[in-house]
Amino acid sequence: MSVILGIESSCDETSASICVDGKILSNVIANQTIHHQYGGVVPELASRVHQQNIIPAVHQAFVLAKVNKNHVDAVAFTRGPGLLGSLLVGTSFAKAFALANSIPLIEVNHMQAHILAHFINDPKPTFPFLCLTVSGGHTQIVLVKNYFDMEIVGQTLDDAAGEAFDKTAKILNLPYPGGPLIDQYAKLGDPKRFKFPEPQIPELNFSFSGLKTSILYFIRDQQKMNSDFLTININDICASVQERIVTILLNKFKKAALQYQIKNIAIAGGVSANTGLRNGVKELAEKNGWNVFIPKFEYCTDNAAMIAIAGYYKFLAKDFVGQNIAPLARMPF
Ligand code: KG4
Ligand code: ZN
């Protein structure tokens, strides 16, 4: 039997999870609401709140899983990428827990873990598959050859897709994080009402900074003519922006699948919670006769279950790290 404690603290979610023999028994996520008033994550505040939340989150994870702390076989933690101060809290906790219990430590790459969240429930994808990983900090097309053999074949050259959602929300005077709110308004709007440009970026890469600027100028010009423009048209604006972000993502994803001749496709990361993207990728797969894998909502945004499941596969491979390990704000595969 293997009992893995997973710890996630890369950004503004403090999370702890227990995984027993590859099954997730608990996944406790403490959200940090303090950042909402600032319109984005404040790194200094995030690390302080992680310090306050980590022990209660871990304790709760044990209680819900009905697992004793002394029965843990290994502790897996997010080493990076992420905010350094935030990562330090989870890393230090994991090191202390491993040292106190004389158990091995497992480092996990946060972006790989988003992809490995697909191995929490059935049906699980078979290798190789192509994953569109879209979060607040990253936008990547990843060729997944095995659990930890992954190749980034396309990525954003500037903003991430989640950032495009969040920055648009800011322009529309919506609170942080704006992605889920744009998703909600978009459900009530007409996605064809306003046309925003699709950037022409070579190969399998993305760019979202031009889109953000075009939305900013469009809203500013319309507001000059009608100061109520935003209020009256919020649903159609959100639907049109979402439609453009989703088509930018899916056009490149389709190109990648054809280029690599891969018939198993998946989405992962916070933006994979987006209704437009979930529906769009299903439609893309249906049209082309591909198999599609879409994570459950609770495993899209940051969570420790994905760290615990990644830890489980590393545990099977006895892939451990020493106590001298330090977090990495940038962490390649
Ligand atoms: O993966 P994640 O929780 O954290 C990072 O690793 O960055 O992703 C957070 C991002 C935010 O930008 C948030 O606005 C976006 O995911 N997001 C969404 C939705 N839910 C979360 N974007 C669009 N639609 C959603 N439903
Ligand atoms: Zn993430």
XYZ file of C-alpha atoms and ligand atoms in Angstrom:
360
model
C 0.000 0.000 0.000
C 1.201 3.550 -0.699
C -0.026 6.664 1.097
C 1.066 9.963 -0.461
C 0.546 13.410 1.054
C 0.392 16.060 -1.713
C 1.049 19.758 -1.051
C 0.305 22.634 -3.447
C 1.189 26.279 -2.704
C 2.458 27.755 -5.994
C 0.114 30.747 -6.221
C -2.907 31.702 -4.105
C -4.396 28.316 -3.216
C -3.124 26.377 -0.204
C -4.017 22.762 -0.816
C -3.376 19.330 0.709
C -4.458 15.918 -0.556
C -4.156 12.280 0.447
C -3.706 9.648 -2.256
C -3.849 5.941 -1.328
C -2.765 3.463 -4.017
C -3.523 5.984 -6.774
C -6.974 6.929 -5.374
C -7.602 10.449 -4.117
C -9.251 10.292 -0.670
C -9.202 14.029 0.121
C -8.403 17.304 -1.619
C -8.639 20.326 0.675
C -8.286 23.743 -0.972
C -8.033 26.964 1.049
C -8.724 29.897 -1.286
C -7.207 33.284 -0.513
C -9.868 35.955 -0.839
C -7.564 38.749 0.381
C -6.333 39.375 -3.195
C -9.762 40.258 -4.624
C -9.574 43.829 -3.338
C -6.246 44.353 -5.156
C -7.385 43.062 -8.556
C -4.696 40.355 -8.678
C -2.482 38.138 -6.530
C -0.150 40.093 -4.202
C 2.851 37.747 -3.742
C 3.833 39.007 -0.271
C 0.299 38.513 1.043
C -0.022 35.122 -0.657
C 2.982 33.671 1.187
C 1.747 34.972 4.542
C -1.694 33.432 4.050
C -0.086 30.125 2.968
C 1.751 30.147 6.326
C -1.561 30.532 8.143
C -3.460 27.960 6.059
C -1.019 25.139 5.510
C -1.276 23.294 8.849
C -5.112 23.441 9.004
C -5.363 22.353 5.333
C -3.088 19.345 5.888
C -4.885 18.437 9.113
C -8.261 18.556 7.336
C -6.913 16.409 4.483
C -6.001 13.671 6.982
C -9.360 13.917 8.756
C -11.401 13.674 5.537
C -9.295 10.790 4.195
C -9.496 9.010 7.580
C -5.768 8.395 7.335
C -3.316 8.603 10.236
C -0.351 10.989 9.860
C 2.035 8.195 10.848
C 0.986 6.074 7.872
C 2.255 8.383 5.123
C 4.856 6.763 2.831
C 6.039 9.905 0.990
C 5.291 13.610 0.714
C 4.981 15.216 -2.724
C 5.137 18.995 -3.130
C 5.030 21.588 -5.898
C 8.614 22.687 -6.490
C 7.692 25.156 -9.248
C 6.891 27.064 -11.367
C 5.150 29.685 -9.257
C 5.627 32.575 -6.835
C 8.829 31.966 -4.894
C 7.480 33.058 -1.492
C 4.409 30.872 -1.947
C 6.444 27.855 -3.100
C 8.767 28.235 -0.099
C 5.897 27.646 2.330
C 4.818 24.341 0.731
C 8.405 23.199 0.164
C 9.467 23.948 3.740
C 6.402 22.201 5.131
C 7.000 19.128 2.953
C 10.681 18.953 3.950
C 9.860 19.258 7.642
C 7.118 16.596 7.404
C 9.408 14.197 5.549
C 12.270 14.766 7.983
C 10.085 14.342 11.078
C 8.574 11.092 9.753
C 11.723 9.720 8.046
C 9.924 9.353 4.704
C 11.006 10.288 1.154
C 10.345 13.644 -0.503
C 9.002 13.934 -4.064
C 9.291 17.117 -6.140
C 6.496 17.830 -8.626
C 6.364 20.250 -11.546
C 3.074 22.170 -11.262
C 2.426 22.245 -15.029
C 3.065 18.510 -15.382
C 0.729 17.935 -12.438
C -2.097 19.831 -14.188
C -1.739 17.278 -17.017
C -1.447 14.293 -14.664
C -4.773 15.294 -13.064
C -6.190 13.216 -15.944
C -4.954 10.108 -14.108
C -7.124 10.718 -11.034
C -10.331 9.310 -12.552
C -11.345 6.979 -15.372
C -11.265 7.056 -18.319
C -7.540 7.818 -18.300
C -5.809 8.918 -21.517
C -3.411 6.522 -23.219
C 0.054 7.650 -24.348
C 0.892 9.514 -26.447
C -1.645 12.287 -26.079
C -1.639 15.995 -26.714
C -2.602 18.346 -23.872
C -3.572 22.009 -24.108
C -2.524 23.333 -20.700
C -4.071 26.716 -20.040
C -3.676 28.505 -16.721
C -3.153 31.962 -15.254
C 0.579 31.873 -15.931
C 1.038 29.404 -18.807
C -0.406 28.400 -22.170
C 1.234 25.304 -23.605
C 0.580 22.530 -26.078
C 2.312 19.499 -24.600
C 3.084 16.190 -26.288
C 2.725 13.699 -23.440
C 4.723 10.556 -24.240
C 4.661 9.121 -20.729
C 3.931 10.265 -17.140
C 7.083 12.380 -16.928
C 8.225 12.355 -20.548
C 6.599 15.501 -21.894
C 7.587 17.916 -24.641
C 6.254 21.465 -25.029
C 5.541 21.848 -28.751
C 3.873 25.265 -28.590
C 3.444 28.048 -26.047
C 2.507 31.665 -25.572
C 5.026 34.323 -26.516
C 3.534 36.838 -24.062
C 0.374 36.643 -21.899
C -1.218 33.345 -20.842
C -4.832 32.540 -21.799
C -5.924 32.934 -18.149
C -4.210 36.316 -18.066
C -6.145 37.312 -21.206
C -9.380 36.476 -19.356
C -8.292 38.241 -16.152
C -6.964 41.384 -17.893
C -10.108 41.635 -20.030
C -12.187 41.362 -16.851
C -10.218 44.270 -15.391
C -10.960 46.388 -18.493
C -14.651 45.464 -18.040
C -14.495 46.531 -14.350
C -15.091 42.965 -13.160
C -13.325 41.733 -9.979
C -10.363 39.314 -9.887
C -10.211 36.490 -10.922
C -12.194 37.466 -13.975
C -12.110 34.209 -15.954
C -15.040 32.511 -14.178
C -17.124 35.736 -14.354
C -16.546 36.209 -18.087
C -17.607 32.567 -18.483
C -20.876 33.274 -16.600
C -21.762 36.440 -18.548
C -20.789 34.759 -21.832
C -23.512 32.139 -21.312
C -26.101 34.911 -21.700
C -24.480 36.697 -24.652
C -24.050 36.533 -28.423
C -20.503 35.379 -29.305
C -20.801 36.712 -32.888
C -21.820 40.259 -31.886
C -18.316 41.816 -31.691
C -15.292 40.728 -33.728
C -11.856 40.793 -32.135
C -8.715 40.046 -34.188
C -6.999 36.649 -34.321
C -3.210 37.155 -34.153
C -1.109 35.524 -36.863
C 1.612 33.791 -34.858
C 3.956 31.274 -36.501
C 4.011 27.528 -35.783
C 2.197 26.270 -32.686
C 2.740 29.373 -30.567
C 0.229 31.851 -29.165
C 0.029 35.551 -28.386
C -2.665 37.272 -26.323
C -1.235 40.734 -25.626
C -2.555 42.243 -28.895
C -6.054 40.982 -28.144
C -5.986 42.672 -24.751
C -4.990 46.002 -26.369
C -7.671 45.739 -29.047
C -10.340 45.095 -26.378
C -9.077 48.078 -24.361
C -9.283 50.468 -27.348
C -12.632 49.083 -28.490
C -14.248 49.613 -25.071
C -12.669 53.054 -24.676
C -13.971 54.210 -28.103
C -17.460 52.813 -27.557
C -17.694 54.352 -24.089
C -16.848 57.760 -25.575
C -19.955 57.507 -27.770
C -22.174 55.898 -25.148
C -21.138 55.902 -21.486
C -23.543 52.996 -20.794
C -22.012 50.800 -23.520
C -20.336 48.435 -21.073
C -23.333 47.955 -18.803
C -25.779 47.372 -21.661
C -23.538 44.999 -23.635
C -21.611 43.113 -20.936
C -23.005 39.689 -21.915
C -22.245 40.088 -25.626
C -18.772 41.530 -24.929
C -17.889 38.599 -22.649
C -19.295 36.057 -25.126
C -17.348 37.634 -28.017
C -14.061 37.847 -26.080
C -14.416 34.256 -24.873
C -15.201 33.098 -28.399
C -12.002 34.719 -29.686
C -9.763 33.330 -26.913
C -11.231 29.843 -27.450
C -10.818 29.953 -31.250
C -7.195 31.120 -30.902
C -6.533 28.158 -28.571
C -8.402 25.540 -30.575
C -7.098 26.532 -34.010
C -3.532 25.954 -32.800
C -4.491 22.821 -30.887
C -6.077 21.342 -34.017
C -2.990 22.240 -36.049
C -0.795 20.475 -33.459
C -2.949 17.319 -33.423
C -2.817 17.093 -37.220
C 0.919 17.815 -37.330
C 1.758 15.162 -34.717
C -1.002 12.799 -35.915
C -2.322 12.387 -32.388
C -5.896 11.222 -31.869
C -6.016 11.544 -28.075
C -6.448 15.139 -26.948
C -6.853 16.664 -23.477
C -7.182 20.048 -21.809
C -5.848 21.009 -18.374
C -5.266 24.010 -16.060
C -7.581 26.689 -14.693
C -8.922 27.822 -18.075
C -10.004 24.243 -18.858
C -12.918 25.033 -16.486
C -14.201 27.434 -19.162
C -17.534 26.370 -20.674
C -16.682 27.672 -24.152
C -13.367 25.801 -24.204
C -14.883 22.565 -22.844
C -17.654 22.626 -25.463
C -15.265 23.713 -28.224
C -12.740 20.943 -27.625
C -15.525 18.330 -27.475
C -16.840 19.574 -30.827
C -13.329 19.558 -32.326
C -12.804 15.950 -31.211
C -16.216 14.819 -32.482
C -15.655 16.373 -35.923
C -12.274 14.689 -36.297
C -13.069 11.370 -34.641
C -10.570 12.014 -31.807
C -10.794 10.904 -28.148
C -11.150 13.858 -25.791
C -10.271 14.092 -22.081
C -11.689 16.945 -20.007
C -10.871 17.154 -16.282
C -13.541 17.382 -13.571
C -14.034 20.997 -12.453
C -12.338 20.469 -9.074
C -9.136 19.322 -10.825
C -8.941 22.190 -13.359
C -7.822 25.026 -11.068
C -4.961 24.642 -8.604
C -5.323 21.688 -6.238
C -3.127 19.231 -4.335
C -4.846 16.107 -5.700
C -2.923 16.597 -8.953
C 0.319 16.897 -6.933
C -0.523 13.745 -4.954
C -1.300 11.713 -8.102
C 1.926 12.912 -9.767
C 3.681 11.977 -6.504
C 2.131 8.504 -6.642
C 3.629 7.790 -10.079
C 7.027 9.126 -8.943
C 6.746 6.997 -5.789
C 6.260 3.873 -7.937
C 9.427 4.855 -9.829
C 11.257 5.648 -6.536
C 11.997 9.114 -7.905
C 12.888 10.960 -4.679
C 14.800 14.159 -3.839
C 17.022 15.103 -0.895
C 16.548 17.630 1.912
C 18.725 20.178 0.085
C 15.943 20.779 -2.466
C 14.818 24.403 -3.049
C 11.814 25.758 -4.974
C 12.110 27.150 -8.502
C 10.007 30.111 -9.681
C 10.701 28.911 -13.233
C 10.896 25.178 -13.670
C 11.363 23.521 -17.048
C 10.081 19.973 -17.664
O -4.398 26.712 -13.032
P -4.843 27.895 -12.258
O -5.811 27.673 -11.115
O -3.634 28.663 -11.654
C -2.416 28.803 -12.326
O -1.631 27.819 -12.314
O -2.234 29.889 -12.904
O -5.491 28.912 -13.322
C -6.045 30.134 -12.913
C -6.576 30.836 -14.140
C -7.045 32.277 -13.875
O -6.517 33.102 -14.868
C -8.561 32.175 -13.961
O -9.183 33.373 -14.398
C -8.726 31.083 -14.996
O -7.736 30.133 -14.651
N -10.051 30.463 -14.946
C -10.965 30.579 -15.936
C -12.119 29.889 -15.512
N -11.877 29.374 -14.269
C -10.591 29.729 -13.948
N -10.899 31.201 -17.128
C -11.981 31.147 -17.922
N -13.140 30.524 -17.580
C -13.250 29.885 -16.400
N -14.383 29.253 -16.065
Zn -2.027 25.976 -11.958
